[in-house]
Coordinates of C-alpha atoms in Angstrom, one line a residue:
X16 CA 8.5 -0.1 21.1
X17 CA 9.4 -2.1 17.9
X18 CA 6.8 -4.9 17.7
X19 CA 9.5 -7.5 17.4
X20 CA 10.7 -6.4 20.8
X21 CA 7.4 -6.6 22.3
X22 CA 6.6 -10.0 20.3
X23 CA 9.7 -11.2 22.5
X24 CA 8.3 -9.4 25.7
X25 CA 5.0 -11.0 25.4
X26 CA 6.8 -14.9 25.1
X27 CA 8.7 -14.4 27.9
X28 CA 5.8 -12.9 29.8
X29 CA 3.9 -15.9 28.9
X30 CA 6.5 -18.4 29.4
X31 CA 6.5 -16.8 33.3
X32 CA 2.8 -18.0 33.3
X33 CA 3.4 -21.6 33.4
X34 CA 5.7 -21.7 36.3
X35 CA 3.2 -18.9 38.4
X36 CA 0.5 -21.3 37.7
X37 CA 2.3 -24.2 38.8
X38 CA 3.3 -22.8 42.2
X39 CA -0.3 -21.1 42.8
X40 CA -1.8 -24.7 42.6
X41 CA 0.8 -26.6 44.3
X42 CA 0.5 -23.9 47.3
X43 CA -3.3 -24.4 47.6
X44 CA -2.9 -27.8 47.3
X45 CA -0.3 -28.7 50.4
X46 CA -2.4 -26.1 52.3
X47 CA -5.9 -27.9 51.4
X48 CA -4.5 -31.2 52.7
X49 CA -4.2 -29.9 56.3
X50 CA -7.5 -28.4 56.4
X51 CA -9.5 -30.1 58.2
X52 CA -13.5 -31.4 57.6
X53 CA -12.2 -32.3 54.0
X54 CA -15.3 -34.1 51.9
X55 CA -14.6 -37.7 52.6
X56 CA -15.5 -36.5 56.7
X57 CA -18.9 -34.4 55.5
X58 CA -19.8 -37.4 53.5
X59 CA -19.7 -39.7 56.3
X60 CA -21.1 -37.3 58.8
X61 CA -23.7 -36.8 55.7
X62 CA -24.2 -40.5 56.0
X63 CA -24.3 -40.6 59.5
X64 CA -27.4 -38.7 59.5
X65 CA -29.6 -40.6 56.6
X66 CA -28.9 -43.7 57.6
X67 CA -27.7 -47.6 56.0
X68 CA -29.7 -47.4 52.7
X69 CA -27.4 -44.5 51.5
X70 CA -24.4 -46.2 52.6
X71 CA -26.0 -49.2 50.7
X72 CA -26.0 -47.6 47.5
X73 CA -22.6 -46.7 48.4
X74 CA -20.8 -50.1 49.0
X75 CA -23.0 -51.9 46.3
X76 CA -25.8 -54.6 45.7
X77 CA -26.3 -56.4 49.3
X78 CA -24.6 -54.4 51.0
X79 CA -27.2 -52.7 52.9
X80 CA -27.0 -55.5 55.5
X81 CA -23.6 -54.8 56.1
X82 CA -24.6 -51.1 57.5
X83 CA -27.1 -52.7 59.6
X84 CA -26.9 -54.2 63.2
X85 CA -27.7 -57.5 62.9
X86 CA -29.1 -57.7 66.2
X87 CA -31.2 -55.6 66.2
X88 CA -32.0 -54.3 63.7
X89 CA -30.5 -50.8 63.6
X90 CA -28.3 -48.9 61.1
X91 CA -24.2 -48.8 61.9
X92 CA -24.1 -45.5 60.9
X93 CA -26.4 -44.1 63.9
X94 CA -22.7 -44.9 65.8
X95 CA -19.8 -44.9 63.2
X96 CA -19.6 -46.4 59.6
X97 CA -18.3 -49.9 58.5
X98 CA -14.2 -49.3 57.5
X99 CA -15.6 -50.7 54.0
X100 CA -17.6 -47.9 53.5
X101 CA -15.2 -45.5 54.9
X102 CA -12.8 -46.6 52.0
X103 CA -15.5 -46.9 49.4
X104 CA -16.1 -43.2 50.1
X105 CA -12.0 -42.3 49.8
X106 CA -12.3 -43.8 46.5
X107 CA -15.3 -42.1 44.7
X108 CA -13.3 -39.0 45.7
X109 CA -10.2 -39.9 44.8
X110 CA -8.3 -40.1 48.2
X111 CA -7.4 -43.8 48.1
X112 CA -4.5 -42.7 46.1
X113 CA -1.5 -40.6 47.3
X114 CA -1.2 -36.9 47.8
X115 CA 1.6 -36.8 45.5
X116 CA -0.1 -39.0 42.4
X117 CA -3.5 -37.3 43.0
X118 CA -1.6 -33.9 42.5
X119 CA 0.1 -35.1 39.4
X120 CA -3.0 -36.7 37.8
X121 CA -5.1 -33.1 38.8
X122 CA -2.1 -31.3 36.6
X123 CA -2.2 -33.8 33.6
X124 CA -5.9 -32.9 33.7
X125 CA -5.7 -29.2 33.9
X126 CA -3.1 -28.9 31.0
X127 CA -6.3 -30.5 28.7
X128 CA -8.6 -28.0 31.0
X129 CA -10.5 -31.1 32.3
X130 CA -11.3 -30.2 35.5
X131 CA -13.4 -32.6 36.6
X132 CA -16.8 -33.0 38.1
X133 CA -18.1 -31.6 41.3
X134 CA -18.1 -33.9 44.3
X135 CA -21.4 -32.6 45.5
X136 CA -23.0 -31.4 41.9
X137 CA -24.1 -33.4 39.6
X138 CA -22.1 -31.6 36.8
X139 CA -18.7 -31.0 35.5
X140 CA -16.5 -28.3 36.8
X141 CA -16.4 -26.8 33.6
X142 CA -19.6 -26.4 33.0
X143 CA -20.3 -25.2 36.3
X144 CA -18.3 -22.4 35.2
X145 CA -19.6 -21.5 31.7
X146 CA -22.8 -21.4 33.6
X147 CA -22.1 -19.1 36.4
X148 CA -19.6 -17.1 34.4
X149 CA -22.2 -14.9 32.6
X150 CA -23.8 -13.7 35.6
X151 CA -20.2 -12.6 37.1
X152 CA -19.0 -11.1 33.7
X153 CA -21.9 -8.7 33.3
X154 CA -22.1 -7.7 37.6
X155 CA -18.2 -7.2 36.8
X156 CA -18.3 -5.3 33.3
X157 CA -20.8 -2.6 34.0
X158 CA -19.2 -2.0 37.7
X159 CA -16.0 -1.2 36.1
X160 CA -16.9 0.5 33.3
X161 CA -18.7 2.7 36.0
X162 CA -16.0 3.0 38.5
X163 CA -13.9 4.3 35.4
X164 CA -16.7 6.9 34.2
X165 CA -17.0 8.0 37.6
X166 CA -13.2 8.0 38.7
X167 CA -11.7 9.4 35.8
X168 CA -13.4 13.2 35.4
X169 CA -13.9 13.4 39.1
X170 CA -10.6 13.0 39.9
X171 CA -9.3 15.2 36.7
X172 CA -12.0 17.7 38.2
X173 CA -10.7 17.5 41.8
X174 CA -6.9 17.9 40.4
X175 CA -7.9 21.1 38.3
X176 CA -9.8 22.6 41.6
X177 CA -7.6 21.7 44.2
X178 CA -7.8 22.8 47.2
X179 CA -12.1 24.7 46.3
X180 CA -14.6 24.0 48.2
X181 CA -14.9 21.4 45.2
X182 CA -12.4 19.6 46.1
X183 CA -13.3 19.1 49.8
X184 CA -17.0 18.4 49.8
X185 CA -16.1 15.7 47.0
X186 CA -13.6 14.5 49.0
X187 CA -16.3 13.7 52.1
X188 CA -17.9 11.6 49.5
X189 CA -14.9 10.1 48.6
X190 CA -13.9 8.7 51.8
X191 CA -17.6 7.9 52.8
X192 CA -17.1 5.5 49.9
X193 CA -13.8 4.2 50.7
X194 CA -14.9 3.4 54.5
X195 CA -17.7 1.5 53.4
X196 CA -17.5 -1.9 52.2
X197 CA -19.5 -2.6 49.0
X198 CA -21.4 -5.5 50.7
X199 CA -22.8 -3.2 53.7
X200 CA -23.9 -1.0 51.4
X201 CA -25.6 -3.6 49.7
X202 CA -27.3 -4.3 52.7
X203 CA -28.3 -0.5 52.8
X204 CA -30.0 -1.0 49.7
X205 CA -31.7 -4.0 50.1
X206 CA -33.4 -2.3 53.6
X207 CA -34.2 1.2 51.6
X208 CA -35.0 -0.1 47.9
X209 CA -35.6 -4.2 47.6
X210 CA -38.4 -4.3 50.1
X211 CA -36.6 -4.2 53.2
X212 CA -38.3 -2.0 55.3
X213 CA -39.2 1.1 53.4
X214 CA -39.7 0.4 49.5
X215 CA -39.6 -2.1 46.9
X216 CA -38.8 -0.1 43.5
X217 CA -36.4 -2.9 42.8
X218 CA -36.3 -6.8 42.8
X219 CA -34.1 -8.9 45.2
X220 CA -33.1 -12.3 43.3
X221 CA -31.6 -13.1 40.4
X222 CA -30.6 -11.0 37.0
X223 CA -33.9 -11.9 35.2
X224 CA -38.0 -11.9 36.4
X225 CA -39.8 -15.5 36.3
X226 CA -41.4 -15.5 32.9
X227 CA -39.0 -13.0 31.5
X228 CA -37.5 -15.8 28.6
X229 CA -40.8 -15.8 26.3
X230 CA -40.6 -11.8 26.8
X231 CA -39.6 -9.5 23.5
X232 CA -35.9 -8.5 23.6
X233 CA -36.3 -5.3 24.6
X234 CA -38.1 -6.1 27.6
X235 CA -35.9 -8.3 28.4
X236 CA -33.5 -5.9 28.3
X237 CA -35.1 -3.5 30.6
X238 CA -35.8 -6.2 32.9
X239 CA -31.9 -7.1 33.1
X240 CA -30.9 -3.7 33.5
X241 CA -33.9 -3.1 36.4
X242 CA -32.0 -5.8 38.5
X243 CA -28.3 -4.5 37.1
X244 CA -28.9 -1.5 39.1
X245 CA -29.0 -2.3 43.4
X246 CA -25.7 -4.8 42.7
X247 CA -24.1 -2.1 40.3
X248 CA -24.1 0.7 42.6
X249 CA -23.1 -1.1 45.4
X250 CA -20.1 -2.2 44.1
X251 CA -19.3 1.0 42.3
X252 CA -19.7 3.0 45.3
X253 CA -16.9 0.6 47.0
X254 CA -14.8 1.0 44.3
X255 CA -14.6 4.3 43.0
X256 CA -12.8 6.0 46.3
X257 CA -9.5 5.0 45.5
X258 CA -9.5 5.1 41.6
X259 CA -10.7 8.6 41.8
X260 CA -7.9 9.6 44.3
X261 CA -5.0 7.8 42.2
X262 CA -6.3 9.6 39.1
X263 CA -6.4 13.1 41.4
X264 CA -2.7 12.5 42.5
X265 CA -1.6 11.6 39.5
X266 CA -2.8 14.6 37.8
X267 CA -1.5 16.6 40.3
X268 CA 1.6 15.3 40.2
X269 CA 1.8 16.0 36.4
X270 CA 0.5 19.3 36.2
X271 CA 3.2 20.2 38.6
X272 CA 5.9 19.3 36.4
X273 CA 8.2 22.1 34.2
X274 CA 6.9 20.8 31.0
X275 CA 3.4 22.0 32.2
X276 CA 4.9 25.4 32.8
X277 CA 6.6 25.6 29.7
X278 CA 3.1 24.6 27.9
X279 CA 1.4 27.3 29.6
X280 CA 4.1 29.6 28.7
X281 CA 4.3 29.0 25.1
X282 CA 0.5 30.5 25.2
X283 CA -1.3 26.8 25.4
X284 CA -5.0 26.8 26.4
X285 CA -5.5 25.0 29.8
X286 CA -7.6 22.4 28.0
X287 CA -5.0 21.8 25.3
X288 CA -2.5 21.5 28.1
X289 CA -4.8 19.3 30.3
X290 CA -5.8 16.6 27.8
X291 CA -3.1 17.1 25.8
X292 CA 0.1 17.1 27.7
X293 CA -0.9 16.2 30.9
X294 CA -3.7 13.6 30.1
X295 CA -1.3 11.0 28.3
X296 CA 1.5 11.1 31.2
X297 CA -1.2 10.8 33.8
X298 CA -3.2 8.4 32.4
X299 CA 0.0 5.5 32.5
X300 CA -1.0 4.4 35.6
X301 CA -4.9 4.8 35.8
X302 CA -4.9 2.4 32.8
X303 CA -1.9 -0.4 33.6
X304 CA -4.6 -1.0 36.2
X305 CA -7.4 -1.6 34.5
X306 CA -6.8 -5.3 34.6
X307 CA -6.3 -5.6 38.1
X308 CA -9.1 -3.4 38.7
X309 CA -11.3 -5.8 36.7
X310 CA -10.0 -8.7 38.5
X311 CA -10.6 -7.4 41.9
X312 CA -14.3 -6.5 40.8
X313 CA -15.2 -9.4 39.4
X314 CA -13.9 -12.3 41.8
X315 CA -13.3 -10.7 45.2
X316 CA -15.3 -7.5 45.6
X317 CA -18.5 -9.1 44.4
X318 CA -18.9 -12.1 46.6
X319 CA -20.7 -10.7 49.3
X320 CA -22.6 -8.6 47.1
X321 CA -23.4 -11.6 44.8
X322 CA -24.7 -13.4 48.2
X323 CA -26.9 -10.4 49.0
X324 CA -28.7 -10.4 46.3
X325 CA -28.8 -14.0 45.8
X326 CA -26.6 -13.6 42.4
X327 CA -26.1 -17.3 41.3
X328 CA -22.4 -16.3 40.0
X329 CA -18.8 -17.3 40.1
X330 CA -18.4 -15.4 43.7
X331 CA -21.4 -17.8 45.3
X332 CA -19.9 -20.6 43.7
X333 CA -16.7 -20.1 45.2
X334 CA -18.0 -19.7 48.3
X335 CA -20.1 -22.7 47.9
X336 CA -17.6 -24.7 46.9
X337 CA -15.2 -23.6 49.9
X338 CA -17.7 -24.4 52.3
X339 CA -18.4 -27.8 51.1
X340 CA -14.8 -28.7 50.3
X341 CA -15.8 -29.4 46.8
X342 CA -12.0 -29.7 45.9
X343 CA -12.4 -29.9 41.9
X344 CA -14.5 -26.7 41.9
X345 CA -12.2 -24.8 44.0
X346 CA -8.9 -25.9 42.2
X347 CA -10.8 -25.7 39.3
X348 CA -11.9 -21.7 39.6
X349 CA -8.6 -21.2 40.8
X350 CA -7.0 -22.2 37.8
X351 CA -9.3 -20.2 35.8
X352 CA -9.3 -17.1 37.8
X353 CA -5.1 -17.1 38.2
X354 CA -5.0 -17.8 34.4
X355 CA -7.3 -14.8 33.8
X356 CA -5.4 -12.7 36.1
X357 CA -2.0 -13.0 34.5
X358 CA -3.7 -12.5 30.9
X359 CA -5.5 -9.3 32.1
X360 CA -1.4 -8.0 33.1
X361 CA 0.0 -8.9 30.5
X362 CA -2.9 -7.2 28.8
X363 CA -2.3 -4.5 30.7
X364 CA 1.1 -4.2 29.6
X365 CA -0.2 -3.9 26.0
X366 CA -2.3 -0.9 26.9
X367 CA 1.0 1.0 28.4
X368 CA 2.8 0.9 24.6
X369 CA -1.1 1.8 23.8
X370 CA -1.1 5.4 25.5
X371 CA 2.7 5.6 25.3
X372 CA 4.8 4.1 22.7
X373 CA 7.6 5.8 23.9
X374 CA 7.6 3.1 26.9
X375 CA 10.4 0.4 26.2
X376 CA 10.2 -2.4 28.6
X377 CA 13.6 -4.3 27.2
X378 CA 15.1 -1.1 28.7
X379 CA 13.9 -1.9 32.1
X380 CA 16.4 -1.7 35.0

């Protein structure tokens, strides 16, 4: 593909961006409205349990009296608030003001990715993020890297051998590890390996050991990897089922074309033709879905996992966030994780013209 053709590709791509986040926000706004136990009704049912001082600090100097009963002595909010707390507490978060404004002001903000801070957090949303991104970045990283190791020459293998006892025996593994989810198997190895109930070769919390910053680097390192590997494998054994049996049926698929035969023919090695007729053709697929491979790893497939073993990551955070109806945190990894997403196609895209230039997509029908 000329690269002035795929210069133009890429703008309009990007251009489609803008609009896809628009209506991804404005959906999971409308439907956050209706939801009910929003934060203004945990903050007053939060308030309802400590008591007037809070709800002091709330409405200001003095006002502490106002919470209180005067007769006898009692705090208000042992039977239901004051109305001028109640709409002190819709302003700090923001819901004295219209749906419609409060929407408009959220997207003014996200265009200068100000996000906000977190309702129940001391700290912005953005920094929130920088801080649990690492720790969902690495989980997400090696798993996919793995699944692809794994995937990509067992499937290849299982194409070459299909049908051998190979084939099948692989293939009970293969749908063991599509039938169960990653977080079960999580579960499994906490019980068998993290202390559970049999052994404890491995640790339980966190990606680093207490102590470990004043370690030398390359302990460090060893002690990173040591807790890499329970979360690693149990999302790599939830994830590699299917890759390996796309790459196994596209291979198939190829080898059983006429230019195969007519490789073979011309007196081609079965290598030669394998990774180098077959591999490239194959191979279109496997890799457009990198991306979305990545994706799925890193912000769906790992929450559980990252609540197993108590991985303070994007996943938990998410969770958190939902739980708590901390509404700038959840718009605002939304944002992020929809923005990330439609790079990661587009990249994807790019890594089509990568192991084919012959693809054109201003031909597309």
């Amino acid at each position: 593909m000329a690269p002035g053709l795929m210069a133009a590709y890429l703008f309009r791509r990007l251009l489609l961006v803008i609009p896809t986040l628009f209506g991804i926000i404005a959906i999971n706004f409308v439907v956050v409205q209706f939801a009910p136990g929003g934060p203004v009704e945990q903050m007053i049912a939060e308030l309802k349990g400590r008591g007037g001082d809070t709800m002091g600090r709330l409405t200001g100097g003095g006002t502490a009296e106002v919470a209180r009963t005067p007769t006898d002595g009692t705090y208000r909010g042992a039977r239901g608030l004051d109305p001028h707390v109640v709409a002190q507490i819709n302003k700090m978060f923001g819901f004295d003001k219209p749906a419609y404004v409060r929407f408009g002001d959220m997207l003014g903000n996200y265009l200068r990715f100000d996000f906000g801070r977190s309702f129940f957090r001391d700290q912005s949303v953005i920094g929130l993020i920088a801080e649990k991104m690492p720790v969902s970045i690495s989980i997400g990283v090696w798993s996919t890297l793995l699944v692809y190791f794994i995937s990509i020459p067992l499937g290849i293998a299982k194409a070459v051998r299909d049908g051998s006892r190979f084939d099948v025996a692989t293939s009970a593994a293969v749908l063991v590890g599509y039938a169960v989810p990653g977080f079960l198997f999580a579960i499994l190895l906490v019980v068998l390996f993290a202390g559970g109930s049999f052994v404890q070769w491995f640790p339980l919390r966190g990606l680093t050991s207490p102590g470990a910053e004043g370690w030398p680097w390359s302990a460090r390192a060893l002690d990173y990897l040591w807790h890499m590997v329970l979360p690693t494998i149990a999302l790599v054994v939830g994830g590699f089922a299917s890759l390996t049996m796309l790459t196994k049926n596209c291979f198939l698929e190829e080898i059983r074309k006429q230019y195969v035969v007519t490789a073979r023919a011309k007196g081609a090695s079965e290598r030669r033709v394998m990774y180098r007729h077959v591999f490239r053709n194959a191979m279109l697929l496997i890799v457009a879905g990198f991306p979305a491979a990545f994706i799925g790893m890193l912000f769906s497939s790992q929450l559980l996992v990252e609540i197993v073993f108590s991985l303070d990551g994007l996943g938990l955070l998410g969770f958190e966030s939902a739980i708590r109806r901390d509404y700038p945190v959840m718009f605002g990894t939304l944002y992020i994780f929809t923005l990330l997403g439609l790079v990661l196609q587009i990249a994807g895209d790019l890594m089509y013209t990568v192991v084919d230039p012959r693809i054109d997509f201003e031909t597309r029908q």
